[in-house]
Coordinates of C-alpha atoms in Angstrom, one line a residue:
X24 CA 0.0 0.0 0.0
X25 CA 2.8 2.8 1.0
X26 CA 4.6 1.7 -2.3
X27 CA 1.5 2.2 -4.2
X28 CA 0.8 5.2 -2.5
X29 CA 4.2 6.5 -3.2
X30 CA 3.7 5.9 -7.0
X31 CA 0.9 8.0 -6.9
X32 CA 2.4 10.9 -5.7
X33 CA 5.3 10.7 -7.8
X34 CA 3.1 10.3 -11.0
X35 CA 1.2 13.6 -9.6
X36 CA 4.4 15.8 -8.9
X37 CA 5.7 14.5 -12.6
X38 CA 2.0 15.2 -14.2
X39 CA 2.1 19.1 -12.4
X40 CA 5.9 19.2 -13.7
X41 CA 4.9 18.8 -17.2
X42 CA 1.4 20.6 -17.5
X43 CA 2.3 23.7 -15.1
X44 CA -1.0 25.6 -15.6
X45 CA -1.6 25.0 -19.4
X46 CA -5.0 26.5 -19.4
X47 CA -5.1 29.4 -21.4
X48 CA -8.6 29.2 -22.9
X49 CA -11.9 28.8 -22.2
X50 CA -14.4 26.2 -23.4
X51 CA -16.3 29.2 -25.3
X52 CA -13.3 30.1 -27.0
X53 CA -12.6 33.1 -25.1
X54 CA -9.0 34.3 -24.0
X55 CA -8.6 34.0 -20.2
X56 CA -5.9 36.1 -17.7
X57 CA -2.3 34.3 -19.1
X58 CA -0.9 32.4 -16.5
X59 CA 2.0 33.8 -14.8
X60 CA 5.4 33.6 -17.0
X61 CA 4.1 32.8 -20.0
X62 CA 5.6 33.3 -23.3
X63 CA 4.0 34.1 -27.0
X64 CA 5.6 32.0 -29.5
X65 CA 4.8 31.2 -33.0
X66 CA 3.2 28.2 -34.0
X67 CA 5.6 25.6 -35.1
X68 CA 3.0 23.6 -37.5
X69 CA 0.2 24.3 -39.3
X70 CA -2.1 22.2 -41.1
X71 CA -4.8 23.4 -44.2
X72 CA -7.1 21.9 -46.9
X73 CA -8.4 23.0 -49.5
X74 CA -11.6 20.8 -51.3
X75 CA -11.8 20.0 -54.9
X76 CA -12.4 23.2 -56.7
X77 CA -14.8 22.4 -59.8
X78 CA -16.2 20.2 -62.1
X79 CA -16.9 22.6 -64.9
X80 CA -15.5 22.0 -68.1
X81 CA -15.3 26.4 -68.4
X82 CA -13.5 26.6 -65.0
X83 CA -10.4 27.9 -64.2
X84 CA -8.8 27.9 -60.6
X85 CA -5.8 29.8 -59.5
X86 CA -4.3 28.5 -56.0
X87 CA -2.4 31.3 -53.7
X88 CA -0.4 30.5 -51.0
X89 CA 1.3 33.0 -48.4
X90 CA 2.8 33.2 -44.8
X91 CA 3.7 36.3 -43.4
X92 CA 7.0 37.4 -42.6
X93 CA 8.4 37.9 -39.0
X94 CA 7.8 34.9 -38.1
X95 CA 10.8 32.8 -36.2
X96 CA 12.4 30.0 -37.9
X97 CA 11.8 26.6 -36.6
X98 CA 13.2 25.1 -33.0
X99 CA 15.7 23.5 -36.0
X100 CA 16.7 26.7 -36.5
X101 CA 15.5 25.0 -40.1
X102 CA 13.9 27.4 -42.2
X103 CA 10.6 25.2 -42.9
X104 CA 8.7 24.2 -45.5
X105 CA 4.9 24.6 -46.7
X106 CA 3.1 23.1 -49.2
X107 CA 0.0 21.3 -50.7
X108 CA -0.1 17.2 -51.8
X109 CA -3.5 15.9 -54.1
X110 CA -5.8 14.3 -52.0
X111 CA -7.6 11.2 -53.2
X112 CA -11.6 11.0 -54.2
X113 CA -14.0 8.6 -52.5
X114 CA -16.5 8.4 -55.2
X115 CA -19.7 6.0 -55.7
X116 CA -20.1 6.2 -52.0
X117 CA -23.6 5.5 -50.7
X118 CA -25.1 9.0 -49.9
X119 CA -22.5 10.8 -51.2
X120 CA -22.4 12.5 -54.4
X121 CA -20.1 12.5 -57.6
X122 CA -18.5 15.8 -56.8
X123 CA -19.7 16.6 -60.2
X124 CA -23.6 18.5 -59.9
X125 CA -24.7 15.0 -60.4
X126 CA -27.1 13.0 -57.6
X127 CA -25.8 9.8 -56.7
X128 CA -27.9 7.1 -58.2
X129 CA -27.0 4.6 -55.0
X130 CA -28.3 6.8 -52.8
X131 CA -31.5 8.5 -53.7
X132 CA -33.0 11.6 -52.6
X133 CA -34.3 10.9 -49.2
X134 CA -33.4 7.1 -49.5
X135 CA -29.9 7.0 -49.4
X136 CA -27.0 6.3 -46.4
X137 CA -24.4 7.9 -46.3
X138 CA -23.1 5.3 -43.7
X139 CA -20.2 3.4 -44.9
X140 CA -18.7 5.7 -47.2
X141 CA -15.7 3.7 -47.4
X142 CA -17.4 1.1 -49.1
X143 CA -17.1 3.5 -52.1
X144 CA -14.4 3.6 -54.6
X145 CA -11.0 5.1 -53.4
X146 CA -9.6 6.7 -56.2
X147 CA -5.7 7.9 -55.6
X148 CA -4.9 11.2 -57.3
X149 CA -3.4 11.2 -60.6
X150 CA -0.6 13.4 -59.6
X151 CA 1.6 13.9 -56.7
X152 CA 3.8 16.8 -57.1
X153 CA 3.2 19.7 -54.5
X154 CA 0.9 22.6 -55.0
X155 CA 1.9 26.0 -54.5
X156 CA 5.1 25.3 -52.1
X157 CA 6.5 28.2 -50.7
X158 CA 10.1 29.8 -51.1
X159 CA 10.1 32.7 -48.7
X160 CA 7.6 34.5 -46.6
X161 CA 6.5 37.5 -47.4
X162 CA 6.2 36.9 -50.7
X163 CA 3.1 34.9 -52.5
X164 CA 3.3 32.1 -54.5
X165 CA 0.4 31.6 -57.5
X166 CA -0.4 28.6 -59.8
X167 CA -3.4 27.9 -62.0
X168 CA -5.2 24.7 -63.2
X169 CA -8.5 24.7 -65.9
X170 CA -8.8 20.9 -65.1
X171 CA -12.0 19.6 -64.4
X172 CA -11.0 16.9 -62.3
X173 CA -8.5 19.2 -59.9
X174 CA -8.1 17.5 -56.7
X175 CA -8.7 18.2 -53.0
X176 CA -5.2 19.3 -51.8
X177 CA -4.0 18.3 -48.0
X178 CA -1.2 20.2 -46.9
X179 CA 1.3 21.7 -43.8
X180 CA 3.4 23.9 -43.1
X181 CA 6.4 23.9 -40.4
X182 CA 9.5 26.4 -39.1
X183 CA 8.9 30.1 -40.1
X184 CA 6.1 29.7 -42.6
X185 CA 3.7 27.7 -40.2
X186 CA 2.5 31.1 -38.6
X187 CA -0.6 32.8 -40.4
X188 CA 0.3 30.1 -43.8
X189 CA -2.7 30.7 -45.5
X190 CA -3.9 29.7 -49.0
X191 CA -6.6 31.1 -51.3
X192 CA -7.9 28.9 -54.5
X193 CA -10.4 31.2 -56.7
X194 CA -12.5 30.2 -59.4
X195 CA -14.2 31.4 -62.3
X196 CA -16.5 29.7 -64.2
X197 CA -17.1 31.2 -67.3
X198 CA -21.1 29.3 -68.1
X199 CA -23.8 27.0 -66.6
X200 CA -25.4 26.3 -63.4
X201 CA -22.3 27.0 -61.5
X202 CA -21.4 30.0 -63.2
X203 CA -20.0 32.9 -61.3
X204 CA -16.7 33.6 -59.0
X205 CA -16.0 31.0 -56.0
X206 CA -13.6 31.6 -53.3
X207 CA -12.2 29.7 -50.2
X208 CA -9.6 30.2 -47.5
X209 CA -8.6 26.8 -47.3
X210 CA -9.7 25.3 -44.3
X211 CA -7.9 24.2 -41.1
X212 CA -9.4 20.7 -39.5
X213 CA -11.3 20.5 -36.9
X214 CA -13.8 17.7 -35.0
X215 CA -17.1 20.3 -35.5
X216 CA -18.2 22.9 -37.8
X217 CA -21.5 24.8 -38.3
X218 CA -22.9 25.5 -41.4
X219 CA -26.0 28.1 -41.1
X220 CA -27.7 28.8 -44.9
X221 CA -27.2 25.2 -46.3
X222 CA -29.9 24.2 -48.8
X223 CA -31.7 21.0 -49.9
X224 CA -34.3 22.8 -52.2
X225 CA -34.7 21.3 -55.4
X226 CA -32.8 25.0 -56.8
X227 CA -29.9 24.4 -55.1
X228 CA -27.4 21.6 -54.9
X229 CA -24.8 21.6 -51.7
X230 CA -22.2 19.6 -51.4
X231 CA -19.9 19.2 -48.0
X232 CA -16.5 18.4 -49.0
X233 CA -14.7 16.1 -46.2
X234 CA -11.0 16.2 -46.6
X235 CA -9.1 13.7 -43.7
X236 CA -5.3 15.0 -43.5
X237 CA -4.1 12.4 -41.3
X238 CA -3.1 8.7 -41.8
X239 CA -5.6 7.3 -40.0
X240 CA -9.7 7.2 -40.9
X241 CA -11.8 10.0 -39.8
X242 CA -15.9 9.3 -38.6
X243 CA -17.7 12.3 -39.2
X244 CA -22.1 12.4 -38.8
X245 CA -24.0 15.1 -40.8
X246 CA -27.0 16.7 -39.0
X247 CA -29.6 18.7 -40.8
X248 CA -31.7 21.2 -39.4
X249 CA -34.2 23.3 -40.1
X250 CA -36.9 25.6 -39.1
X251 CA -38.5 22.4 -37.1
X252 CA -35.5 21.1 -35.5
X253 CA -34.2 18.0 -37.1
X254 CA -34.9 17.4 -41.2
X255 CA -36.9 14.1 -41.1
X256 CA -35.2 10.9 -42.3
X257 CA -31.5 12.7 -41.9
X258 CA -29.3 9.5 -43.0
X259 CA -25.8 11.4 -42.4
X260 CA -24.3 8.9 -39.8
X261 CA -21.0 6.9 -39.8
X262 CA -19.6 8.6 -42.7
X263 CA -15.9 7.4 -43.4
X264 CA -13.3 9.6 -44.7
X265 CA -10.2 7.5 -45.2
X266 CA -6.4 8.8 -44.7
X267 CA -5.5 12.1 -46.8
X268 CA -8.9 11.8 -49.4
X269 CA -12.0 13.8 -49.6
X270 CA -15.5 12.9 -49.7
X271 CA -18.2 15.1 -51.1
X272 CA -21.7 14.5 -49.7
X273 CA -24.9 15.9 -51.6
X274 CA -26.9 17.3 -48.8
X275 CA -30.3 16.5 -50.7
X276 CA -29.4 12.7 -50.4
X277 CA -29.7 12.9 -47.0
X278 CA -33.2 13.8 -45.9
X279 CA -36.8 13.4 -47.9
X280 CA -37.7 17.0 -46.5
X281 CA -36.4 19.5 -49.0
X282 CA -35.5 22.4 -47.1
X283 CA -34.9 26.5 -48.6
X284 CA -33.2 27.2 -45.6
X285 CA -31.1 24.6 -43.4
X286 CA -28.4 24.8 -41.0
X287 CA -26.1 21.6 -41.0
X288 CA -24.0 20.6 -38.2
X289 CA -20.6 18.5 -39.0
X290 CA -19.1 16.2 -36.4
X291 CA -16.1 13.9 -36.6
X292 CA -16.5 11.2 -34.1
X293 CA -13.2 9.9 -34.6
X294 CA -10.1 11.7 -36.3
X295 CA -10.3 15.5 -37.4
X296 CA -11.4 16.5 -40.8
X297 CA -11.6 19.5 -42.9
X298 CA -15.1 20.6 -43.9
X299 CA -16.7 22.9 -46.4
X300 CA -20.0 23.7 -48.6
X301 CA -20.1 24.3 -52.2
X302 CA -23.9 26.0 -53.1
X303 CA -24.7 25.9 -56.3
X304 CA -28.1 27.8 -57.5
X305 CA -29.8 27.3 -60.9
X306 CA -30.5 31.5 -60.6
X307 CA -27.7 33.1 -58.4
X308 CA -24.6 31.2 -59.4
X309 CA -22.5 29.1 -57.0
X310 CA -19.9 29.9 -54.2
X311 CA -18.8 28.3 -50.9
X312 CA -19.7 28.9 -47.6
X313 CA -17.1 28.5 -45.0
X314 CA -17.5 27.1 -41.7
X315 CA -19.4 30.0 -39.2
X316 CA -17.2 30.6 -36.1
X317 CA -18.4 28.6 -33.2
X318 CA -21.2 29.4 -32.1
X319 CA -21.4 32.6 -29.6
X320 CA -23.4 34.5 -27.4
X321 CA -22.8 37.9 -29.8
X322 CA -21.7 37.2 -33.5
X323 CA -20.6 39.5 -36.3
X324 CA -20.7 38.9 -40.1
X325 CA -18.6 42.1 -41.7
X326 CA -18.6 42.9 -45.4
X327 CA -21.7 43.3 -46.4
X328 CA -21.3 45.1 -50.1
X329 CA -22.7 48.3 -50.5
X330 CA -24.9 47.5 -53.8
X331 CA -26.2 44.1 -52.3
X332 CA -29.7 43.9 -53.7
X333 CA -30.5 40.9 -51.5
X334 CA -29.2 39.7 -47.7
X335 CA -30.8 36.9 -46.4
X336 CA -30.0 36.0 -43.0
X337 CA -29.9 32.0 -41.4
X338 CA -29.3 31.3 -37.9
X339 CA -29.4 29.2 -35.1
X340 CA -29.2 28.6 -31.0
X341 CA -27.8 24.9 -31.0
X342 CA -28.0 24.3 -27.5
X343 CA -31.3 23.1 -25.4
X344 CA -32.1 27.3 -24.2
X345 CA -33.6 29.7 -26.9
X346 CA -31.6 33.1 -27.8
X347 CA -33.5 36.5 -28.0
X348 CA -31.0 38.4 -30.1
X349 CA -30.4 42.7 -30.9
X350 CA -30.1 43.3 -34.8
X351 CA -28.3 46.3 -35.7
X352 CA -26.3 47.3 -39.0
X353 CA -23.0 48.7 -38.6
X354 CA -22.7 51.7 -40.8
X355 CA -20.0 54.4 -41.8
X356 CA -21.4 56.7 -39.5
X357 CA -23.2 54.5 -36.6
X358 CA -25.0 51.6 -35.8
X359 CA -28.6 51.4 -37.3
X360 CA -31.5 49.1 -36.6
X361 CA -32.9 47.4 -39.5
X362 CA -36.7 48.4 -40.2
X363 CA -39.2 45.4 -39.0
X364 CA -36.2 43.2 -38.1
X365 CA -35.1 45.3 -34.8
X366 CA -35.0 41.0 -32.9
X367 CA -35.1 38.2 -33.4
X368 CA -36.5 35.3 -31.4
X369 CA -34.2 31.9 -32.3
X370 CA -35.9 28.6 -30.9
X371 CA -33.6 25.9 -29.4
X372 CA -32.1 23.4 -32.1
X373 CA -34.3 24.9 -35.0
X374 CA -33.2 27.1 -37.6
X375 CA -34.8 30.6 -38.8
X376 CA -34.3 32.4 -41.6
X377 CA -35.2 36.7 -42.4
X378 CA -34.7 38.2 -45.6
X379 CA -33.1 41.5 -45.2
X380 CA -33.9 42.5 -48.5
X381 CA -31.6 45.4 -49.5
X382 CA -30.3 46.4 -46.0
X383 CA -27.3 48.6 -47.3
X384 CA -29.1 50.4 -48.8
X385 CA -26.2 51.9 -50.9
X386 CA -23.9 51.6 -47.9
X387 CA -21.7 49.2 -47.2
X388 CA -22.2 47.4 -43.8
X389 CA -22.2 44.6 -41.1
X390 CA -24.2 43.0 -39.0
X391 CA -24.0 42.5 -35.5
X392 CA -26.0 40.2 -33.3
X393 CA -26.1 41.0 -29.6
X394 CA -27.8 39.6 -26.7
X395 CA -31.2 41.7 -26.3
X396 CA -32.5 42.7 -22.7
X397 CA -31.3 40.9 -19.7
X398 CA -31.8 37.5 -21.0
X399 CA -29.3 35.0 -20.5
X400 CA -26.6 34.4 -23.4
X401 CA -27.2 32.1 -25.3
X402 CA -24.6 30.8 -28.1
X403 CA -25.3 31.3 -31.5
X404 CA -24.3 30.1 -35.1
X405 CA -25.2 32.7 -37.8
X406 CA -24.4 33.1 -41.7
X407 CA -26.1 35.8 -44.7
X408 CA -26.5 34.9 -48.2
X409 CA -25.7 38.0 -49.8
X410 CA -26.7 38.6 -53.7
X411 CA -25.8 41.1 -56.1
X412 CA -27.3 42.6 -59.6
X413 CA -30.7 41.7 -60.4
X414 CA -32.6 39.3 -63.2
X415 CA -30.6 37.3 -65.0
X416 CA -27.6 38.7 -63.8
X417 CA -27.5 38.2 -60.2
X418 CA -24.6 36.3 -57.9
X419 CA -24.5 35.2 -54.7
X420 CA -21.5 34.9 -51.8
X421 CA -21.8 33.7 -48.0
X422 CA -20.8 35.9 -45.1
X423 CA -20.7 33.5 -42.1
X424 CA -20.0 35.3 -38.6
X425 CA -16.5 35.0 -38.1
X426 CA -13.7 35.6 -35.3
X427 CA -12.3 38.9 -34.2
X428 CA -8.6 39.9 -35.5
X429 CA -6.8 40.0 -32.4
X430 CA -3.3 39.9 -33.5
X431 CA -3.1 39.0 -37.2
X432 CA -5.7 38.1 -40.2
X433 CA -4.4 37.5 -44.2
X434 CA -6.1 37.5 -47.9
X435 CA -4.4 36.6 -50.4
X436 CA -5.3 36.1 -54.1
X437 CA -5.5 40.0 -54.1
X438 CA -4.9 41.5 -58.0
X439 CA -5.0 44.8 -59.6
X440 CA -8.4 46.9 -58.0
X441 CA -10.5 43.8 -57.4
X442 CA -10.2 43.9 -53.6
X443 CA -12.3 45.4 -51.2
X444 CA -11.5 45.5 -47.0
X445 CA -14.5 45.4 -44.9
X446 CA -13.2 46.4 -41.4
X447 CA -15.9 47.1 -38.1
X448 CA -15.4 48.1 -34.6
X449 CA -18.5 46.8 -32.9
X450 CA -18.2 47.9 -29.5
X451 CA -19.9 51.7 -29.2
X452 CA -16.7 54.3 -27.7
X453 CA -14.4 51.4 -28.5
X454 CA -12.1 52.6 -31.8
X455 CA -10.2 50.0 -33.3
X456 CA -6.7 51.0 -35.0
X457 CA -5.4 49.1 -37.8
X458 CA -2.0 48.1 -39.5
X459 CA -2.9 46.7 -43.2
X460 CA 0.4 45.8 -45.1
X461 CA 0.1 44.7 -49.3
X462 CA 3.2 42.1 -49.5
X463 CA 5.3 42.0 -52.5
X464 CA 3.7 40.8 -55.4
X465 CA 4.3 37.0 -56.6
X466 CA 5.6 38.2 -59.8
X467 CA 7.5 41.3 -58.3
X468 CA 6.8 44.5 -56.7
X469 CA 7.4 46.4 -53.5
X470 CA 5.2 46.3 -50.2
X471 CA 3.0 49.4 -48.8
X472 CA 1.5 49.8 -45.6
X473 CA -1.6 52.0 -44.3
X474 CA -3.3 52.7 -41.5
X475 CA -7.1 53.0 -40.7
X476 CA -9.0 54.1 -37.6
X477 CA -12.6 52.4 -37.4
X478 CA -14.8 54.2 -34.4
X479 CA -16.4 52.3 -32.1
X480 CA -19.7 50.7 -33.7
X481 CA -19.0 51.6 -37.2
X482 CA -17.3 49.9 -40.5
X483 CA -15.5 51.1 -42.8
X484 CA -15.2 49.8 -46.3
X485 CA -11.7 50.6 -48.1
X486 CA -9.7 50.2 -51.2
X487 CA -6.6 48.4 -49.6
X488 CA -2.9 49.5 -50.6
X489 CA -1.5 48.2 -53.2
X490 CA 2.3 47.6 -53.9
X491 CA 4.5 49.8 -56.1
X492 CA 5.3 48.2 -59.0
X493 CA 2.7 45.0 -58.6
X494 CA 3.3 41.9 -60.6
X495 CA 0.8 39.2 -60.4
X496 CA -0.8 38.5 -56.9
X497 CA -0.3 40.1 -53.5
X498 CA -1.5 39.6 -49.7
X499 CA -2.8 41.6 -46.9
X500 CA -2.2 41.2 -43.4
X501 CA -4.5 43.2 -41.1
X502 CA -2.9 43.8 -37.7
X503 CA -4.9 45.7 -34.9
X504 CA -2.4 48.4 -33.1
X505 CA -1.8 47.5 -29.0
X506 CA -4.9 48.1 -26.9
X507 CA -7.2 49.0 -30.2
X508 CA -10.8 47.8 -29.7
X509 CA -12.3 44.9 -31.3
X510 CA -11.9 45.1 -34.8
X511 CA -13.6 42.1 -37.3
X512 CA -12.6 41.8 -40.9
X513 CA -13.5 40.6 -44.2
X514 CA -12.3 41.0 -48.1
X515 CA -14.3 40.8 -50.9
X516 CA -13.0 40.1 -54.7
X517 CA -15.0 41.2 -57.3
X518 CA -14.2 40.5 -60.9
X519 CA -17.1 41.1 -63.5
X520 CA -17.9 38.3 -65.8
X521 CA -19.5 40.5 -68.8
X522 CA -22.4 41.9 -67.2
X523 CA -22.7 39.2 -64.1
X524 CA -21.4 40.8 -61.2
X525 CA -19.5 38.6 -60.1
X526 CA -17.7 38.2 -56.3
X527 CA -17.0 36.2 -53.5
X528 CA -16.0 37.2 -50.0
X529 CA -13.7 36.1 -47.7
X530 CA -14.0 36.7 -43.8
X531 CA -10.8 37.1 -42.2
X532 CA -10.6 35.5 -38.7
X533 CA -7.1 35.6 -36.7
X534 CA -4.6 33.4 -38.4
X535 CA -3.7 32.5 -34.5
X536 CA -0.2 32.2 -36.0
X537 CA 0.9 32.3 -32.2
X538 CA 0.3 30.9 -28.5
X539 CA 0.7 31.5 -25.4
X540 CA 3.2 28.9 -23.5
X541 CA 3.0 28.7 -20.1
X542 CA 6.6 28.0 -18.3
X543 CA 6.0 24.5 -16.7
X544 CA 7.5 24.2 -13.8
X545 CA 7.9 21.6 -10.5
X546 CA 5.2 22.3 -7.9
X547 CA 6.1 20.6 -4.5
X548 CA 2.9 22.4 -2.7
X549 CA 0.5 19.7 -4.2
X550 CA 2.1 17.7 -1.4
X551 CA 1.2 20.1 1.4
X552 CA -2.1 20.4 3.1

């Protein structure tokens, strides 16, 4: 017994010796006080993904990679490395689509599993040679590809391009049902994500792209809901996703209910995946939508364009409490409350949905949800389907609610006068100051740096700088100045295709391209009283 007991305490006072007091964050997300003696330091690895880009036979994608410079080189003292590898295609899965616009004839709207996904075809990719590998930071690096069968890409990066890496892959297809401009910050993986403004509507067709970047299978269920709760005969379980290969669910294959406006709710039971939506509408063109940030008791979607002609917003309180929420528009001069819309009542586990019509109203914007009254706060998960033009000529982008920039936030893929920077402080009294850099260009050219000042509770939509001399591509990094207020950002591209406005935004969460590292340290009080 005293030897046993003697092994316990050792195995504590080792245990406290390692972990110190490694808690930095809370479960919501949020930053807590840093624990005494602890250090900032640069990520040392970083891991994205970026899903198979199109099936169009008129498409062409061009991938962008970047990673800020600054950043210190590896514990190696190494330089590091980052790049993308093809990922392969599970296709003829039951319940999961083609990839290609097409409905899986296995599955069957409303019929099909999508258990067992594994038991589809594996197909490795065709080619294996990196994607867009970097050669130094600071500088981008661009490649295009007008294959139809492009691959899902799996990729990392280590040493002093792991902090803030970041990759962009644009495309532009030229005709059909997809037709329009699609762009996606490659994802980083994750275990859940929350997709508000999904669609199983017989106009739409939404694919979620699964991409697994380890070497061991991934589980992941798909939930639907909608403005019931739960989308009846949901057959999303048990999906398989095996080492480094992508599978592309149809959402429509999943539940008999077709459903205008959905929420979906990815979770990976085993392993970590990345996940992402491709929309494609037979009227508004196609884009994705990225992953909303988890959900949260007040939520911000910036970027709203200033000649939206249609804003649709979808949202949800995924817990078992409902959420009573303030909606207010954050304009150039002030916030504003939208006409008719001035709450909103969300009901536990169902989704709702508000058109918002044209809310600009020939100012750009964003929207900020907030806690009304004294009600408790309830987490939330929101996302807008913005549209632009009108008739025939209309296009759509997603605006999920994203995280604020607390230290660092990138966009690349940035060429010529395309670019637009959304940028709102949403705290009244609170200004937030801003550092925005344009990197060299990937083809050449010199960096420039500005400075904006956003007052508290307004945004502020601006052309971003531009490098002297530009060549080809070039990022941004957004940097809040010390003790600036909370500032939220996002980027929109817009690049005319004849007279379809075309565009896609981007929001632009914290790269968290650094830590906080607690010094770990022996603790011999554990044995006191």
């Amino acid at each position: 017994m005293k030897r046993t007991m003697m092994s316990l305490i050792g195995a504590a006072v080792a245990l406290a010796a390692v972990t110190g007091v490694a808690a930095v964050a809370g479960p919501d997300g949020g930053t807590q006080d840093a624990p005494r003696g602890s250090t900032r330091l640069p990520v040392q690895r970083s891991a994205l993904l970026c899903p198979a880009p199109t099936s169009s036979e008129v498409g062409e994608t061009a991938y962008t990679a970047f990673a800020p410079k600054g950043a210190a080189a590896g514990a190696d003292g190494k330089k590091g490395t980052a790049q993308l590898l093809p990922a392969g295609t599970v296709q003829d899965a039951a319940g999961a689509g083609d990839g290609k616009g097409k409905k899986n004839p296995k599955g069957g709207k409303g019929k099909g599993s999508a258990a067992g996904s594994a038991a589809g075809q594996t197909v490795p990719p065709r080619d294996t040679k990196p994607v867009v590998p970097l050669r130094e930071p600071g500088r981008p690096v661009t490649t295009t590809t007008d294959s139809s069968g492009a691959p899902a890409l799996v990729g990392a990066a280590d040493g002093a391009f792991a902090p803030g890496w970041t990759v962009q892959q644009t495309t532009s297809v030229a005709a059909g049902a997809g037709r329009g401009l699609l762009g996606l910050s490659c994802t980083t993986p994750d275990t859940t994500f929350w997709f508000p403004g999904v669609s199983t509507a017989t106009d739409r067709q939404d694919y979620v792209h699964l991409t697994n970047p380890d070497s061991t299978p991934a589980v992941v269920d798909l939930e639907l809901r909608g403005k019931d709760g739960a989308l009846g005969g949901s057959a999303g379980e048990d999906i398989s996703v095996p080492p480094h290969t992508t599978v592309p669910v149809l959402l429509s294959t999943l539940t008999g209910a077709p459903t205008t406006n959905a929420s979906l709710h990815v979770v990976a039971r085993e392993g970590r995946v990345g996940a992402a939506v491709q929309a494609s509408d037979g009227k508004l063109g196609s884009d994705w939508l990225p992953a909303a940030a988890d959900p949260s008791p007040s939520v911000v979607l910036p970027g709203i364009p200033k000649d939206a002609t249609s804003v649709r917003l979808v949202a949800l309180a995924p817990g078992e409490a409902d959420a009573d929420l303030k909606v207010q528009l954050a304009t150039p001069t002030g916030m504003i409350t939208p006409a008719g819309v001035e709450t909103l009542h969300l009901k536990s586990g169902m989704t709702t949905a508000v058109d918002l019509k044209d809310l600009t109203k020939g100012e750009a914007g964003s929207l900020v949800l907030t806690p009304s009254g004294s009600g408790s706060k309830v987490p939330v998960a929101a996302a807008l389907r913005v549209t632009r033009g009108k008739g025939d000529k209309q296009e759509m982008a997603f605006i999920p609610a994203t995280r604020p920039v607390e230290k660092r936030a990138t966009a690349v893929d940035n060429r010529g006068k395309d670019s637009t920077l959304s940028l709102v402080a949403p705290e009244k009294g609170k200004d937030a100051k801003v550092k925005v850099t344009a990197s060299a260009g990937s083809g050449g050219g010199t960096p420039a740096t500005k400075t904006y000042t956003v007052k508290g509770g307004t945004s502020l939509d601006v052309a971003p700088p531009r490098p002297a001399g530009l060549k080809g591509s070039y990022a941004l990094t957004v940097e809040p100045e010390s003790g600036s207020g909370p500032v939220y950002a996002a980027r929109m591209l817009a690049r005319p295709q004849g007279g379809l406005p075309a565009f896609t935004v981007q929001p632009l969460p914290d790269d968290r391209g650094s830590v906080l590292v607690p010094t770990a340290g022996q603790d011999l009080s554990v044995l006191t009283n």
